[in-house]
XYZ file of C-alpha atoms in Angstrom:
206
model
C 84.652 82.304 118.907
C 86.076 85.474 120.951
C 89.584 84.745 119.443
C 88.316 85.219 116.186
C 86.146 88.233 116.607
C 89.367 89.822 118.538
C 91.106 89.028 115.477
C 88.795 90.032 113.125
C 88.226 93.854 115.305
C 91.575 94.473 115.789
C 92.648 93.089 111.979
C 90.516 95.628 110.451
C 91.460 98.307 112.690
C 95.208 97.572 111.529
C 94.343 97.693 107.803
C 91.612 101.212 108.586
C 89.035 98.973 107.400
C 85.136 98.836 109.027
C 84.328 95.407 108.629
C 86.380 92.030 108.496
C 85.040 88.123 108.329
C 87.416 85.499 108.869
C 87.151 82.375 106.554
C 89.319 79.109 106.470
C 91.618 80.156 103.725
C 92.897 83.170 101.300
C 91.246 80.721 98.605
C 88.014 80.851 100.482
C 88.396 84.451 100.778
C 88.355 85.326 97.214
C 85.279 82.653 96.592
C 83.402 84.682 99.506
C 84.298 87.828 98.007
C 83.298 87.156 94.212
C 79.963 85.600 95.581
C 79.288 88.804 97.627
C 78.762 90.522 94.118
C 76.162 88.315 92.835
C 73.742 89.169 95.199
C 70.020 89.771 93.618
C 69.908 92.609 96.115
C 72.925 94.274 94.168
C 70.445 95.139 91.391
C 72.010 95.904 88.106
C 75.429 95.912 89.419
C 75.228 92.369 90.292
C 77.101 90.322 88.354
C 75.103 87.408 86.694
C 76.391 84.472 84.355
C 77.899 85.343 81.112
C 79.216 88.780 82.966
C 82.875 89.603 82.114
C 85.154 90.165 84.727
C 88.920 91.579 83.978
C 91.967 90.099 85.687
C 95.556 89.260 84.728
C 96.701 86.629 82.477
C 99.268 84.947 84.835
C 98.608 85.034 88.790
C 97.282 82.152 91.663
C 94.543 80.165 90.101
C 91.693 80.860 92.951
C 91.986 84.532 92.148
C 90.101 83.501 88.534
C 88.565 80.033 89.608
C 85.132 81.713 92.001
C 84.669 83.894 88.578
C 84.574 80.281 86.531
C 82.860 78.569 88.937
C 80.047 81.102 88.737
C 79.672 80.823 85.305
C 80.918 84.828 84.823
C 83.686 85.114 81.450
C 86.948 86.070 82.848
C 88.570 88.652 80.747
C 92.885 88.202 80.715
C 94.894 90.891 80.136
C 98.811 90.621 79.612
C 100.892 91.623 82.910
C 104.031 93.593 82.471
C 107.904 93.046 83.431
C 109.074 93.114 85.802
C 106.539 94.126 88.067
C 104.517 90.850 87.263
C 101.031 92.935 87.426
C 98.580 93.651 85.001
C 99.628 96.356 82.170
C 97.028 98.969 83.130
C 97.016 100.558 79.884
C 95.131 97.832 78.326
C 92.216 98.298 80.477
C 90.522 99.605 78.283
C 90.846 97.225 75.363
C 89.136 94.710 77.546
C 86.210 96.751 78.761
C 82.977 95.245 77.044
C 79.300 96.326 77.882
C 79.326 92.953 79.665
C 81.827 93.993 82.198
C 80.869 93.978 85.881
C 84.217 93.920 87.851
C 88.154 93.669 87.962
C 89.378 91.168 90.205
C 93.293 91.122 90.533
C 96.335 90.080 92.797
C 98.965 92.460 94.242
C 101.864 90.218 93.000
C 104.596 89.011 94.955
C 103.685 92.213 97.301
C 104.069 94.890 94.510
C 100.859 96.644 94.113
C 99.344 97.080 90.795
C 98.787 100.818 89.171
C 96.103 100.846 91.777
C 95.385 104.584 90.457
C 94.917 103.706 87.054
C 92.967 100.517 87.904
C 90.846 102.993 90.598
C 89.804 105.919 87.889
C 89.004 102.743 85.381
C 86.339 101.227 87.440
C 85.454 104.542 88.482
C 84.622 105.667 84.720
C 82.768 102.579 84.239
C 80.996 101.891 87.268
C 83.147 98.560 88.148
C 83.626 96.818 91.575
C 86.897 96.277 92.241
C 87.912 93.158 94.169
C 91.720 92.968 95.487
C 93.637 89.873 96.247
C 95.905 91.485 98.914
C 97.404 87.976 99.560
C 100.662 88.416 98.649
C 100.672 91.970 99.924
C 99.799 92.660 102.981
C 101.143 95.022 104.639
C 101.960 97.076 101.456
C 100.861 100.882 100.924
C 100.016 102.781 97.796
C 99.474 106.372 97.579
C 96.139 107.155 96.115
C 93.844 109.972 95.855
C 96.303 112.203 97.795
C 96.573 109.770 101.112
C 99.165 106.532 101.692
C 96.380 103.532 101.967
C 96.889 99.951 102.584
C 96.424 97.726 100.157
C 93.024 95.589 99.827
C 91.525 98.594 101.248
C 91.068 100.598 98.460
C 88.816 98.460 95.875
C 85.333 97.179 97.084
C 86.612 94.035 98.885
C 89.897 92.737 99.708
C 90.789 89.589 100.835
C 94.226 88.430 102.731
C 95.912 84.897 103.504
C 97.223 83.516 106.187
C 98.920 79.807 104.783
C 102.309 79.600 106.080
C 104.542 81.347 103.375
C 102.491 84.924 103.648
C 103.728 87.282 105.896
C 101.036 85.938 108.866
C 99.906 82.681 109.462
C 97.435 80.682 111.578
C 98.868 77.465 109.613
C 95.087 77.877 107.267
C 92.745 81.109 107.475
C 92.121 83.902 105.020
C 89.914 87.011 105.696
C 86.992 89.243 103.374
C 87.353 93.145 104.658
C 85.461 95.596 103.183
C 84.100 99.472 104.240
C 80.734 99.047 102.172
C 78.083 97.872 104.970
C 75.567 96.452 102.562
C 78.716 94.145 101.128
C 79.564 93.283 104.322
C 75.985 91.814 105.040
C 76.184 89.344 102.229
C 79.652 88.472 103.126
C 78.642 87.645 106.520
C 75.816 85.686 104.817
C 77.542 83.705 102.479
C 80.439 82.712 105.148
C 77.947 82.029 107.799
C 74.942 80.639 106.107
C 75.767 80.075 102.232
C 72.898 82.637 101.257
C 70.020 81.176 99.326
C 69.712 81.719 95.839
C 67.598 81.306 92.708
C 66.952 77.017 92.093
C 69.628 77.413 89.042
C 72.032 78.744 91.032
C 71.852 76.716 94.800
C 74.239 73.783 93.638
C 77.297 76.515 93.956
C 76.521 76.744 97.397
C 79.973 77.943 99.310
C 81.106 75.333 101.753
C 83.224 77.324 104.386
């Protein structure tokens, strides 16, 4: 409705991104973000069953659940202490020819080492999904400028569940600067994006 559209527009402007889509929860936001990267139209870069996605060994379940639900393989990297984020020095050890993406959360409002992670993704042509549910409003200095977390990777997600920075009692958002990805985000959110017969049982019910 009009209020949702107004929020999407204002939230995108505040974040500094071009596109924002509301969903019913942060968990669904992660699911939509991941399923977007399985779109056939992405060609060689699309995530297929059996492909690997790098994530952190300790974190919230719904950062990893979409990977498993689709049939991809999560590759877990240990975390560091006291930041409780991914140990970015171990990313190369986790990489293989099957790696297609990195999907990580900023833990407890502490951004993970975005410069190292982004450089790693650029080097290997990997997608980066930022689970920004715990870090809305955090900023990181990268590539010579300050940017809000969630806007640096290919797709960012937020949750508006009561314990988070801003709440609707429920709700979440998926955002991106990539118009092609935005198209698939909206197709999945609104129409469950039809896939092959083998994949249709994974319809996204949002």
